[in-house]
Tab-separated table of C-alpha atoms and ligand atoms in Angstrom:
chain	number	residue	atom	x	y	z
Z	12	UNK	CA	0.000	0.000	0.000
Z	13	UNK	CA	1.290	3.528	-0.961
Z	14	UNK	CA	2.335	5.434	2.500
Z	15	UNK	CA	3.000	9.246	2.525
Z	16	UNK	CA	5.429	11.615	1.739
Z	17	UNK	CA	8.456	11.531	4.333
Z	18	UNK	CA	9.341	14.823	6.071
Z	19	UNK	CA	12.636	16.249	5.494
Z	20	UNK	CA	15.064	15.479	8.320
Z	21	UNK	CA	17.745	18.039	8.816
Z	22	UNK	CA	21.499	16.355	9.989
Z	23	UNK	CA	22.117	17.372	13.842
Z	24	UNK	CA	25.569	17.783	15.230
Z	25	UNK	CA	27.022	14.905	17.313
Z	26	UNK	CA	25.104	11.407	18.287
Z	27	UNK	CA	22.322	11.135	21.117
Z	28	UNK	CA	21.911	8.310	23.390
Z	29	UNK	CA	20.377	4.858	22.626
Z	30	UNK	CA	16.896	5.731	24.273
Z	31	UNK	CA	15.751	3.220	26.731
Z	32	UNK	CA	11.993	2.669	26.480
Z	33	UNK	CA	9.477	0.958	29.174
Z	34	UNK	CA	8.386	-2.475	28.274
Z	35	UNK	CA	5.293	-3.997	29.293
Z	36	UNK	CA	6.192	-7.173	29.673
Z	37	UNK	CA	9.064	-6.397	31.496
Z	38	UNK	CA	7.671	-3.748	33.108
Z	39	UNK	CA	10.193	-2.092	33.427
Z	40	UNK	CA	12.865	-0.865	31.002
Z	41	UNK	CA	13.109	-3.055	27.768
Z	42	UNK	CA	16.651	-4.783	27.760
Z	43	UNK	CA	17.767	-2.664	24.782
Z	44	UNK	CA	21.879	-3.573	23.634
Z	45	UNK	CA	23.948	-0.584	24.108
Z	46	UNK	CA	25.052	-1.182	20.764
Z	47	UNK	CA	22.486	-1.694	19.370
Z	48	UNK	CA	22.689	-0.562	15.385
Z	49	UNK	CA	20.027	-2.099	13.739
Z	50	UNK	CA	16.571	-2.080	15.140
Z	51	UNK	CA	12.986	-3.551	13.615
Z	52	UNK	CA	9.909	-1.483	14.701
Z	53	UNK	CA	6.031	-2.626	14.247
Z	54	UNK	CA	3.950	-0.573	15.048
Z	55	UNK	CA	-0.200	-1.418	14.874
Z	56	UNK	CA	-2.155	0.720	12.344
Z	57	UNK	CA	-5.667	1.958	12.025
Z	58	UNK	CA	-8.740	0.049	11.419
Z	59	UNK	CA	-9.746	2.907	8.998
Z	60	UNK	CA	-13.100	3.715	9.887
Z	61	UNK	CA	-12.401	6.752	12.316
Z	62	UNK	CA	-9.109	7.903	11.109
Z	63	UNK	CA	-7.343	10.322	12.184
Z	64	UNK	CA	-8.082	11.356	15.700
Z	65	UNK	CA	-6.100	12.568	18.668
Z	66	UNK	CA	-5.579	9.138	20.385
Z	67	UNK	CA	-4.352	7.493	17.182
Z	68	UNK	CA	-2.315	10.961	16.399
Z	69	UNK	CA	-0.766	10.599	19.757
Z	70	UNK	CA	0.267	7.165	19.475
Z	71	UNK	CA	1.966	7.671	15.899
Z	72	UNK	CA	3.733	10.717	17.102
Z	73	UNK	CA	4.904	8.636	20.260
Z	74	UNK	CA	6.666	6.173	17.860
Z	75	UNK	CA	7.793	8.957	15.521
Z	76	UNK	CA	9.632	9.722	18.506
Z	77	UNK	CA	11.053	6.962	19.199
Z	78	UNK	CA	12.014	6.318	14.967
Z	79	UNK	CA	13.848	9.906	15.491
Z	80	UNK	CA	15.353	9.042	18.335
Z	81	UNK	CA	16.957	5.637	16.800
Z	82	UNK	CA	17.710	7.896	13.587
Z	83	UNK	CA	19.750	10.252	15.782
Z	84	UNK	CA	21.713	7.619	18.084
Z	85	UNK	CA	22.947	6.136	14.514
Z	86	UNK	CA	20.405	3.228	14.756
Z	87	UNK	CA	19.384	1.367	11.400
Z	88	UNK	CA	15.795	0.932	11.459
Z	89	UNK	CA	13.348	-0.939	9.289
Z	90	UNK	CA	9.858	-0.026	10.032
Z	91	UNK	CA	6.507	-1.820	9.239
Z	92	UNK	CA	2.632	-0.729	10.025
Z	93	UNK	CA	-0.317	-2.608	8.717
Z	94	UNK	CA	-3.686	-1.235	8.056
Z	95	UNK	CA	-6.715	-3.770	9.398
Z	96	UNK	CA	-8.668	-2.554	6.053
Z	97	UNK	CA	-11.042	-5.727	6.664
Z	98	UNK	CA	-12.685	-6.869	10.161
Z	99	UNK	CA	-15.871	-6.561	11.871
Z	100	UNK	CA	-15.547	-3.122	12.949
Z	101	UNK	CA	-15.085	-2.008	9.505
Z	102	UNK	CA	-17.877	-3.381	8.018
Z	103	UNK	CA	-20.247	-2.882	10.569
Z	104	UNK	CA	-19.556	0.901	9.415
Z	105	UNK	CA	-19.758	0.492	6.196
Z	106	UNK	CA	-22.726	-0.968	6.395
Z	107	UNK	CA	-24.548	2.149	8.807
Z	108	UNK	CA	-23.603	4.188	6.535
Z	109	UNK	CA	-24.403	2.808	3.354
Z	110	UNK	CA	-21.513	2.655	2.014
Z	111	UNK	CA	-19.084	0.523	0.198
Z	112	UNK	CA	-16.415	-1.119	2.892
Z	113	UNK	CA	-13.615	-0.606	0.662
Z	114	UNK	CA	-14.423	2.865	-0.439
Z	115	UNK	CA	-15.181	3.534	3.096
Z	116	UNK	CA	-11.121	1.934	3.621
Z	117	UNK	CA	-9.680	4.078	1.162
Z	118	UNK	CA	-10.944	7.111	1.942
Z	119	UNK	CA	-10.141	6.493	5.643
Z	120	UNK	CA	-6.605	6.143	4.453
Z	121	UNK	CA	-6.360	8.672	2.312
Z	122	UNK	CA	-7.638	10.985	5.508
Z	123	UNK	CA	-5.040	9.225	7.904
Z	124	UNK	CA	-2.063	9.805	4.928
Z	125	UNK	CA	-3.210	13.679	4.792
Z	126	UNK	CA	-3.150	14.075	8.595
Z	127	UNK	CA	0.117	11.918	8.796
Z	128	UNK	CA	1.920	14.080	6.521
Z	129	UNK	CA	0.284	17.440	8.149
Z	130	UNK	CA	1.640	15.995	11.585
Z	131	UNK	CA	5.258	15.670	10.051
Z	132	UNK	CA	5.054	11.760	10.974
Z	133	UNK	CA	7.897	9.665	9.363
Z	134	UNK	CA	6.048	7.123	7.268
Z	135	UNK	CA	7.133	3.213	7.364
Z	136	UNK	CA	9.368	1.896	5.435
Z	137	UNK	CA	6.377	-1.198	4.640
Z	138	UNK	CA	2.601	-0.048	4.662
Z	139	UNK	CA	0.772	-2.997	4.536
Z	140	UNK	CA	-2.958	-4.232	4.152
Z	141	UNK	CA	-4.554	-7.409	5.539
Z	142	UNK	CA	-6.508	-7.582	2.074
Z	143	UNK	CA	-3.226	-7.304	0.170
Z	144	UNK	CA	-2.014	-10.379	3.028
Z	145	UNK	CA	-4.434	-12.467	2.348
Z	146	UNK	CA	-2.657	-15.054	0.390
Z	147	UNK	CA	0.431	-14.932	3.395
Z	148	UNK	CA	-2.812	-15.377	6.460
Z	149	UNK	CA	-4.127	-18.587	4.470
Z	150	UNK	CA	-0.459	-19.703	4.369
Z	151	UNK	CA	0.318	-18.787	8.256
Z	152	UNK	CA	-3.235	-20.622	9.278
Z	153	UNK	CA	-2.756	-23.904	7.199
Z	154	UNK	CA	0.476	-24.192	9.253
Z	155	UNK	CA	-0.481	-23.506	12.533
Z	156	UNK	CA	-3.680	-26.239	11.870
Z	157	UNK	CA	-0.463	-28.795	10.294
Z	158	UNK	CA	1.301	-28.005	14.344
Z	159	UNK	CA	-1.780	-28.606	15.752
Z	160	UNK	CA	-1.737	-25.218	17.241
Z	161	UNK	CA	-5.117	-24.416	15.416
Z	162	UNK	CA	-8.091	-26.477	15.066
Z	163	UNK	CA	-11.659	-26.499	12.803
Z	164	UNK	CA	-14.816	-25.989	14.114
Z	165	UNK	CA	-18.064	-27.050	12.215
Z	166	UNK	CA	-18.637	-23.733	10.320
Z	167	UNK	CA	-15.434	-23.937	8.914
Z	168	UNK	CA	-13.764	-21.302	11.680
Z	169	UNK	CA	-10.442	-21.755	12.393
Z	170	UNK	CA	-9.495	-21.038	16.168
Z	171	UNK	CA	-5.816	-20.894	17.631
Z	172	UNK	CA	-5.241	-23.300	21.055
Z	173	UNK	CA	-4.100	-20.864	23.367
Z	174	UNK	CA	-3.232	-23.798	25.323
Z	175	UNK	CA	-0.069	-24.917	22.167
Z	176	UNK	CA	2.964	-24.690	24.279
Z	177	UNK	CA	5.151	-22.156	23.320
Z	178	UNK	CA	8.358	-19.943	24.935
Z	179	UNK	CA	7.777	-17.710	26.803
Z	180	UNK	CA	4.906	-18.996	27.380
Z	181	UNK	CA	0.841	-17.596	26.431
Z	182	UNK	CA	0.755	-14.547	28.674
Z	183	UNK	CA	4.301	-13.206	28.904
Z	184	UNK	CA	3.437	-10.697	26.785
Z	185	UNK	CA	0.550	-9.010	29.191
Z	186	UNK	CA	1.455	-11.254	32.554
Z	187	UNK	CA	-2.295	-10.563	33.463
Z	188	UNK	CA	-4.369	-12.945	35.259
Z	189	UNK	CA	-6.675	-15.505	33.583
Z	190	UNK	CA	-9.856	-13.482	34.599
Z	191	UNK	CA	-8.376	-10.352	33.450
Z	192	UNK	CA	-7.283	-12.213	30.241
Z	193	UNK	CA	-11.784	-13.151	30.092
Z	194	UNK	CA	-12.544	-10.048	30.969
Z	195	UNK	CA	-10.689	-7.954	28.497
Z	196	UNK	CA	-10.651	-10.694	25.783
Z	197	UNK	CA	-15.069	-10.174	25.790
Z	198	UNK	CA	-14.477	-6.111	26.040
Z	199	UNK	CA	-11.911	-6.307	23.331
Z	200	UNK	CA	-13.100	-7.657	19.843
Z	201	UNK	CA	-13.156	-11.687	21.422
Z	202	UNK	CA	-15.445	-14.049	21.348
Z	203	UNK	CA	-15.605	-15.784	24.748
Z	204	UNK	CA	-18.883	-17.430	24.140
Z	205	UNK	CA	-18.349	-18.913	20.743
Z	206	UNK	CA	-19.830	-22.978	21.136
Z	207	UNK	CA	-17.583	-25.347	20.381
Z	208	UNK	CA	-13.843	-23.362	21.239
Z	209	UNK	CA	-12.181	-25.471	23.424
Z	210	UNK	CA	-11.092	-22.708	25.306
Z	211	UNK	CA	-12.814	-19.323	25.381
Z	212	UNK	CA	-10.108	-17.215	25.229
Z	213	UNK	CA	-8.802	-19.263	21.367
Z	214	UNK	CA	-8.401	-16.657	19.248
Z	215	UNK	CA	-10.515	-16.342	15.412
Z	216	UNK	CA	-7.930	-17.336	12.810
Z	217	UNK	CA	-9.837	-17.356	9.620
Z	218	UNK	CA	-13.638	-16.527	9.179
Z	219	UNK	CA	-15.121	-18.657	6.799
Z	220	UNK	CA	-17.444	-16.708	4.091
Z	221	UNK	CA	-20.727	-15.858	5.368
Z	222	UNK	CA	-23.696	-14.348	3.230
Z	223	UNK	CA	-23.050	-10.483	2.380
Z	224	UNK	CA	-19.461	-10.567	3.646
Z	225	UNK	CA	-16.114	-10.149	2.005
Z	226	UNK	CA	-14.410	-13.709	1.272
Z	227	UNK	CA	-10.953	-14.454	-0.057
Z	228	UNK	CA	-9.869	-18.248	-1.383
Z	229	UNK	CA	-8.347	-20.153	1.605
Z	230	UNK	CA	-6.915	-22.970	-0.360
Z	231	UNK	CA	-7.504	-26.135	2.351
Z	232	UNK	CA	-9.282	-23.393	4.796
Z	233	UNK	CA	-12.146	-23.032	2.541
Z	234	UNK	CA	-12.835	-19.291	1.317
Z	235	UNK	CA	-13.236	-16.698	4.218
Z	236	UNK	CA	-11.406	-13.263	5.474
Z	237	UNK	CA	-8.506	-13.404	8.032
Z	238	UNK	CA	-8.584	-12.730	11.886
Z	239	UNK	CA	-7.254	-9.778	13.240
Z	240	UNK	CA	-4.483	-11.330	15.281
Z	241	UNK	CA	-3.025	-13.164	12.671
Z	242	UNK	CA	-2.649	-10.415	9.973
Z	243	UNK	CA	-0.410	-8.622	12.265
Z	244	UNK	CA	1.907	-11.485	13.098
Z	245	UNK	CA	1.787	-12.069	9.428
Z	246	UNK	CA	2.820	-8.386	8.277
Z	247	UNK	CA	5.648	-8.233	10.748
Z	248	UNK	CA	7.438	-11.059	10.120
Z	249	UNK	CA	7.027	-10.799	6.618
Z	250	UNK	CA	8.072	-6.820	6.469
Z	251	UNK	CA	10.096	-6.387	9.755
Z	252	UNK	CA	11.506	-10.060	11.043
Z	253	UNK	CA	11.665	-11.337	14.419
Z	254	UNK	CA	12.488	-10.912	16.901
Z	255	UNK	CA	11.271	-7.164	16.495
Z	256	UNK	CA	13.398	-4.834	18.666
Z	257	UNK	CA	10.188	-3.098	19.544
Z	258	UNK	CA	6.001	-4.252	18.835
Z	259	UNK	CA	4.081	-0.564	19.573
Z	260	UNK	CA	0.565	0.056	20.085
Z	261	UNK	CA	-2.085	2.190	22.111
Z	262	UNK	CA	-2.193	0.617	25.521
Z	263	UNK	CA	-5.272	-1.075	24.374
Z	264	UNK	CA	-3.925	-3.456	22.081
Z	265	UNK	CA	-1.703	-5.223	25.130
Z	266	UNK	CA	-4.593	-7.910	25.464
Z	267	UNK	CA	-5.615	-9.716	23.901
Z	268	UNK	CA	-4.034	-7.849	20.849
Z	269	UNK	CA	-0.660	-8.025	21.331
Z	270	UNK	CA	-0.297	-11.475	23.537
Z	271	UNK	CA	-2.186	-13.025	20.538
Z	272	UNK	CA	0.271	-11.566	17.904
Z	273	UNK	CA	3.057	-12.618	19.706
Z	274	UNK	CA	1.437	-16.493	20.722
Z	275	UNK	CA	0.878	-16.877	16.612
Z	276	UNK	CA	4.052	-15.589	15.756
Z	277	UNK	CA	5.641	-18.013	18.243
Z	278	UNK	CA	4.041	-21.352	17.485
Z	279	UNK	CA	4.840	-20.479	13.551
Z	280	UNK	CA	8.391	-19.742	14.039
Z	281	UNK	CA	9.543	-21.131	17.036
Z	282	UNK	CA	11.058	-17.179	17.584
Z	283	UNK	CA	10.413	-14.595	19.844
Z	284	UNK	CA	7.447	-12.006	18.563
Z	285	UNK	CA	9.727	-8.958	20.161
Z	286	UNK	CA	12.283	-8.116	22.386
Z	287	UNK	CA	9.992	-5.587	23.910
Z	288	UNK	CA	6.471	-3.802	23.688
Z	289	UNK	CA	6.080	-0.396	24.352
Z	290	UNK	CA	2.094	1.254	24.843
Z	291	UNK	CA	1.078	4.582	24.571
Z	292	UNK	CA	-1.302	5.851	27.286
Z	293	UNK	CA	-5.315	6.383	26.097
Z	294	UNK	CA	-6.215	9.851	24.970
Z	295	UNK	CA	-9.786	10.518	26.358
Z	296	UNK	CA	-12.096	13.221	25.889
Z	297	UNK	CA	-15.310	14.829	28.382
Z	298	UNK	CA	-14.202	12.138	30.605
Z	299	UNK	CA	-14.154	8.749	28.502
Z	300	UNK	CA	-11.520	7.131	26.037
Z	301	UNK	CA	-11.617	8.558	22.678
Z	302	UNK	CA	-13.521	6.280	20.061
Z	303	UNK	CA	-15.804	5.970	17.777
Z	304	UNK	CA	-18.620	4.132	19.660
Z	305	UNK	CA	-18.762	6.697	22.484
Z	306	UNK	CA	-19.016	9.047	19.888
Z	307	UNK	CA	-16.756	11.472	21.275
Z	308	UNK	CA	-13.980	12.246	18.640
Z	309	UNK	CA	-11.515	14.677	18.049
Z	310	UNK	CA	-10.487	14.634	14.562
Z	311	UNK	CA	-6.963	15.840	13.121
Z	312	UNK	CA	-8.292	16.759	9.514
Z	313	UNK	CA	-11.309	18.635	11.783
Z	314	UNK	CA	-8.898	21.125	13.472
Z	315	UNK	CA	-6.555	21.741	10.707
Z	316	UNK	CA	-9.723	22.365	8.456
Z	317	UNK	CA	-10.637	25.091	10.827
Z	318	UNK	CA	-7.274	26.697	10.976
Z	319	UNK	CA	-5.138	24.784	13.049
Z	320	UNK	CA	-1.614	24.734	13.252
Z	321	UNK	CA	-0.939	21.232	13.049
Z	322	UNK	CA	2.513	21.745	14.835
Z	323	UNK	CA	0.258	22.798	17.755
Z	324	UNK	CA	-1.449	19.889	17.300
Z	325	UNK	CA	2.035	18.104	17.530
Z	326	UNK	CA	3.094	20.502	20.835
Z	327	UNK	CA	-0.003	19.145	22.460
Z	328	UNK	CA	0.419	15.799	21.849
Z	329	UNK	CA	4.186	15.576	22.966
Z	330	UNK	CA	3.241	17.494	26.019
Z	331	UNK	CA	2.103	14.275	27.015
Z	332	UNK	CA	4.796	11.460	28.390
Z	333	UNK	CA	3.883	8.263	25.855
Z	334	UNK	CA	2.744	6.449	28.781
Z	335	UNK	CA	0.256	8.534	30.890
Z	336	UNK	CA	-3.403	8.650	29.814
Z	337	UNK	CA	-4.746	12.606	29.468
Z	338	UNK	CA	-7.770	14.146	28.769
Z	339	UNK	CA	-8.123	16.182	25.651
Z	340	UNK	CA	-9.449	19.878	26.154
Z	341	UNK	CA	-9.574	22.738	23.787
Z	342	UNK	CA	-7.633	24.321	26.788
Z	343	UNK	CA	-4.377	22.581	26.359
Z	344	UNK	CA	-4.360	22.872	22.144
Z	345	UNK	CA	-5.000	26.763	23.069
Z	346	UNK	CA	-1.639	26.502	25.304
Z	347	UNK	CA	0.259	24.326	22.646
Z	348	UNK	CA	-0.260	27.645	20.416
Z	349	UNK	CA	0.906	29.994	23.106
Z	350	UNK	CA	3.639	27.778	23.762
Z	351	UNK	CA	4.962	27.036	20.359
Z	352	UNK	CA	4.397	31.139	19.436
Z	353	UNK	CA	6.588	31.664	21.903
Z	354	UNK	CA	9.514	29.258	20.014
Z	355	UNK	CA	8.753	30.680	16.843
Z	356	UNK	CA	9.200	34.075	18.333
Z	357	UNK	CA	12.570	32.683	19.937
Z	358	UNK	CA	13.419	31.368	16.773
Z	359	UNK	CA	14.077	35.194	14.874
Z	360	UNK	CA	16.247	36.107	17.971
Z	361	UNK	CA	19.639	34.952	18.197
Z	362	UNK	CA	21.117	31.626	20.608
Z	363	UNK	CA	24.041	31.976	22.081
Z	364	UNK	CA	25.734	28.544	20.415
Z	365	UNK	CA	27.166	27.316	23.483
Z	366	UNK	CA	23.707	27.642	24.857
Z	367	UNK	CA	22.072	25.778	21.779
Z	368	UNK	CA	24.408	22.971	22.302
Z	369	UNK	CA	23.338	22.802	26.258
Z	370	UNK	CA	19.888	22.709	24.937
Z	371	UNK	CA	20.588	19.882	22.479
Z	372	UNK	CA	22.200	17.831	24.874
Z	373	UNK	CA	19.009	18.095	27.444
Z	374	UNK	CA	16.600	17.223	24.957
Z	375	UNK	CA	18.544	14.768	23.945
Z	376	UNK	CA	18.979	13.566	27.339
Z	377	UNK	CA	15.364	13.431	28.317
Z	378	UNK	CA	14.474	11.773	24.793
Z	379	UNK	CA	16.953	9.229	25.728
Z	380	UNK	CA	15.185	8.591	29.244
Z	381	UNK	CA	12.071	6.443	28.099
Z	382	UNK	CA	11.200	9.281	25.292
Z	383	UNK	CA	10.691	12.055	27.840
Z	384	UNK	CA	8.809	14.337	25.042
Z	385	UNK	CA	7.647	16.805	27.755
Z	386	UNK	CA	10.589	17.382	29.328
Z	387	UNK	CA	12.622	18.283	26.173
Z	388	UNK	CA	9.709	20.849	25.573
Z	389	UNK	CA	10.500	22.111	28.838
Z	390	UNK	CA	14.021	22.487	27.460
Z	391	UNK	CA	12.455	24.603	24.778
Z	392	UNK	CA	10.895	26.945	26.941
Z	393	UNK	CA	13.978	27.418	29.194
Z	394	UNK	CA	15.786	28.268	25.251
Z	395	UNK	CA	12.968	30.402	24.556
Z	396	UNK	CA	13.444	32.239	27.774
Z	397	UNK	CA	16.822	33.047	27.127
Z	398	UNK	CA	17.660	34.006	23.751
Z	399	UNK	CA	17.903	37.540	23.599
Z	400	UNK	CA	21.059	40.044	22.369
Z	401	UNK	CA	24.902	38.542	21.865
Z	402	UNK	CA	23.000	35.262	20.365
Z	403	UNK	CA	24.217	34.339	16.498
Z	404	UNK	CA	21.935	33.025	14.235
Z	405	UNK	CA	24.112	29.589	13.999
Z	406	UNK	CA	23.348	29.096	17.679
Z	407	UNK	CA	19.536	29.448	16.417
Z	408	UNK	CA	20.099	27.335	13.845
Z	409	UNK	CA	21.285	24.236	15.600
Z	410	UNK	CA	17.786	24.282	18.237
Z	411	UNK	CA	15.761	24.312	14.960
Z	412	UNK	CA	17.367	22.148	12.910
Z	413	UNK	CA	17.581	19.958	16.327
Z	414	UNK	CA	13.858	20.410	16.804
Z	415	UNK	CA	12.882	19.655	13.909
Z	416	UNK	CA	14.664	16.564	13.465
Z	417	UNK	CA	14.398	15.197	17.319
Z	418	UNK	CA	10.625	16.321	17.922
Z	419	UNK	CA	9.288	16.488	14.753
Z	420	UNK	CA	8.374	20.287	15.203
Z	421	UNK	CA	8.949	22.819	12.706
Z	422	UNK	CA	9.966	25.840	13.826
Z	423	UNK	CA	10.176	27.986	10.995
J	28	5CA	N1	-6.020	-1.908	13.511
J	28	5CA	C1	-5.878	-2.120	14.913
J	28	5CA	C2	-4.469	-2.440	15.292
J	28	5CA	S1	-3.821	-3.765	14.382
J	28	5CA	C3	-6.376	-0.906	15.712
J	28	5CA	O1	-6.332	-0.967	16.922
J	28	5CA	N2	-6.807	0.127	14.998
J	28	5CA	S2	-7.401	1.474	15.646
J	28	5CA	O2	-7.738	2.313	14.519
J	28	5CA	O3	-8.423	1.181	16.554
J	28	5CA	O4	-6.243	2.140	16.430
J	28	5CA	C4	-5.060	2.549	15.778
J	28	5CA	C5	-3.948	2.788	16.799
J	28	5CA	O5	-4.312	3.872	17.673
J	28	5CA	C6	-3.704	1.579	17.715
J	28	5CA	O6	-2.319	1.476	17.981
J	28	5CA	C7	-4.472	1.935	18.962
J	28	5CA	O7	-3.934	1.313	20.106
J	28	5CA	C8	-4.319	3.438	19.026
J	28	5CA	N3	-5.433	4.117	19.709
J	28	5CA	C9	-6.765	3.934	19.488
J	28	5CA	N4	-7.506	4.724	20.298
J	28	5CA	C10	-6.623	5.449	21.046
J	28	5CA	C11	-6.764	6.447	22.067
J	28	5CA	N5	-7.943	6.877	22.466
J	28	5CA	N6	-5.625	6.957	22.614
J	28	5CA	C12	-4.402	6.530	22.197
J	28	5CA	N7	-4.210	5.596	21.231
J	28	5CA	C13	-5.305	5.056	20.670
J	29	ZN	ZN1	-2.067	-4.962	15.184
């Protein structure tokens, strides 16, 4: 699938650090080499059916931060997203609305490409459909049925056995308990209550074709349309390789999500899914998580269309650490502006270079401790403060160039 135009990246003097990120499973920080020169990212992609708003905008921006802080340690990195442009959720739009599911996909995309490229978010190197998968699923599932870590039910549904032994084990990935695993496996997209699974928590492999849905051949599986799970083990082993250094998400995708990728991945290649897993916090807004069935979006493409700055847009995500859930309020976008006038306005004075390079090296510092966005803004403000007379326009120079290619923010 065609991805967006990349954003220019200016060169920055010197090397940061190798940033050390938080890993869920571990939780704690990931056990990242401190040589580490090549890295493989995978990072989970829209369902495009409510593209682009903030919650999705801050977790791509979270892992553009991370991409830009690999890029500026000297870190190789090949990069794959997917785009889940056929599941339930999906169609169940398409068909409310009246409208084609894949024109409803492709314009979704299209939306999420604009607002990508407004947002100055480094596409990935592989952008990657389940539909244009297919053919790889049906491959995937016919081997995990041949291990025996997937079995048939009447319908022709293919299930996984959460139960196949595998290391690390089902549930290193999450390390939640069994009931949490029910509980969130129900709220989540599962199927706990599906007759005839042998354990209710056996994830949906392949569909088979039911009247007025989508169906694609599935050789020996019969035709049918791929589960969610299995696309993205699929897409990031074919695009990235495992182990990945790092499998990136919304913190909602942890379970089953995520513990499902890496269980498939697993039993298919005997490898780990990733070396670590790093979640971005929710984005809520008027006191509930931001999505499409509470109805209570804030879209990208909305603000920009009436005016918005989409580096403010940026400012107010990364004024956010990755990991904390926040509350979206016209409030903080209003201080983003104020805040990010106030660099711009910085920006015509002159920096003292000795100062720019003390600036660089604190952002660079706090980007290296677990992606500390906010405190590198905080940086900014201190630069801000202090530019004034006796500053050179080189000095001014290396924060925006620096900015630009660290945070993603264009100051110019
Ligand atoms: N297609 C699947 C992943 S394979 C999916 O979850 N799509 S999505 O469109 O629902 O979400 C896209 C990405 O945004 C996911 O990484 C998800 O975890 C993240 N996300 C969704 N809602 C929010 C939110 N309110 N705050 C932060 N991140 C969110
Ligand atoms: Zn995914």
């Amino acid at each position: 699938m065609k991805s967006w135009s990349a954003p220019q990246i200016p060169t920055v003097s010197g090397r940061g650090k190798r940033p050390t990120v938080f890993c869920t499973s571990h939780r704690g920080p990931a056990e990242t080499p401190r040589k580490l020169k090549e890295a493989r990212l995978y990072v989970c992609g829209i369902t495009p059916y409510d593209a682009t708003h903030l919650g999705h905008a801050a977790t791509y921006v979270a892992f553009d931060v991370l991409l830009r802080t690999w890029k500026d340690a000297g870190v190789d990195v090949t990069y794959a997203q997917n785009i889940t442009d056929v599941d339930d959720p999906l169609l169940e739009r398409a068909d409310a609305l009246g409208v084609d599911w894949r024109e409803l996909a492709e314009s979704q995309i299209d939306l999420f490409r604009s607002d990508m490229q407004h947002l100055r978010v480094i596409p990935p190197d592989a952008y990657i459909g389940a539909v244009e998968s297919v053919d790889r699923v049906v491959d995937a599932v016919t081997r995990l049925l041949d291990k025996r870590a997937a079995y048939t039910l009447e319908n022709g549904d293919v299930y996984y056995r959460v139960a196949t032994r595998i290391e690390p084990p089902f549930g290193s990935t999450s390390r939640l308990e069994r009931h949490e695993m029910l509980e969130l496996f129900a709220e989540r997209g599962g199927d706990p209550e599906t007759p005839g699974k042998e354990d209710p928590l056996d994830p949906l492999l392949w569909r088979s074709e039911r009247p007025g849905e989508p169906s694609w051949d599935g050789g020996r599986l019969g035709p049918g349309r791929p589960g969610w799970h299995i696309e993205c083990a699929v897409i990031a082993h074919d695009h990235a390789g495992f182990p990945l250094t790092v499998q990136g998400g919304g913190s909602d995708l942890v379970f089953p999500h995520h513990e499902m990728c890496a269980a498939h991945a697993t039993a298919l290649t005997g490898e780990k899914f990733a070396k670590a897993y790093m979640h971005v916090g929710m984005v809520g807004y008027e006191g509930e998580k931001m999505s499409k069935s509470k109805g209570n979006l804030v879209l990208v493409s909305k603000l920009v269309e009436q005016g918005e700055d989409p580096m403010a847009i940026r400012t107010l995500l990364l004024s956010h650490h990755y990991r904390s859930d926040w509350m979206y309020t016209d409030g903080l976008l209003a201080e983003a502006r104020t805040r990010l006038a106030a660099w711009r306005a910085a920006a015509r004075n002159g920096t003292d270079p000795e100062a720019a390079e003390a600036t660089l090296r604190d952002m660079r510092e706090n980007l290296g401790d677990d992606l500390d966005a906010p405190a590198a803004l905080d940086d900014l403000d201190e630069w801000a403060d202090s530019t004034n007379e006796g500053g050179t326009a080189e000095g001014t120079q290396l924060i925006v160039d620096a900015v630009d290619a660290l945070l993603g923010i264009d100051l110019r």
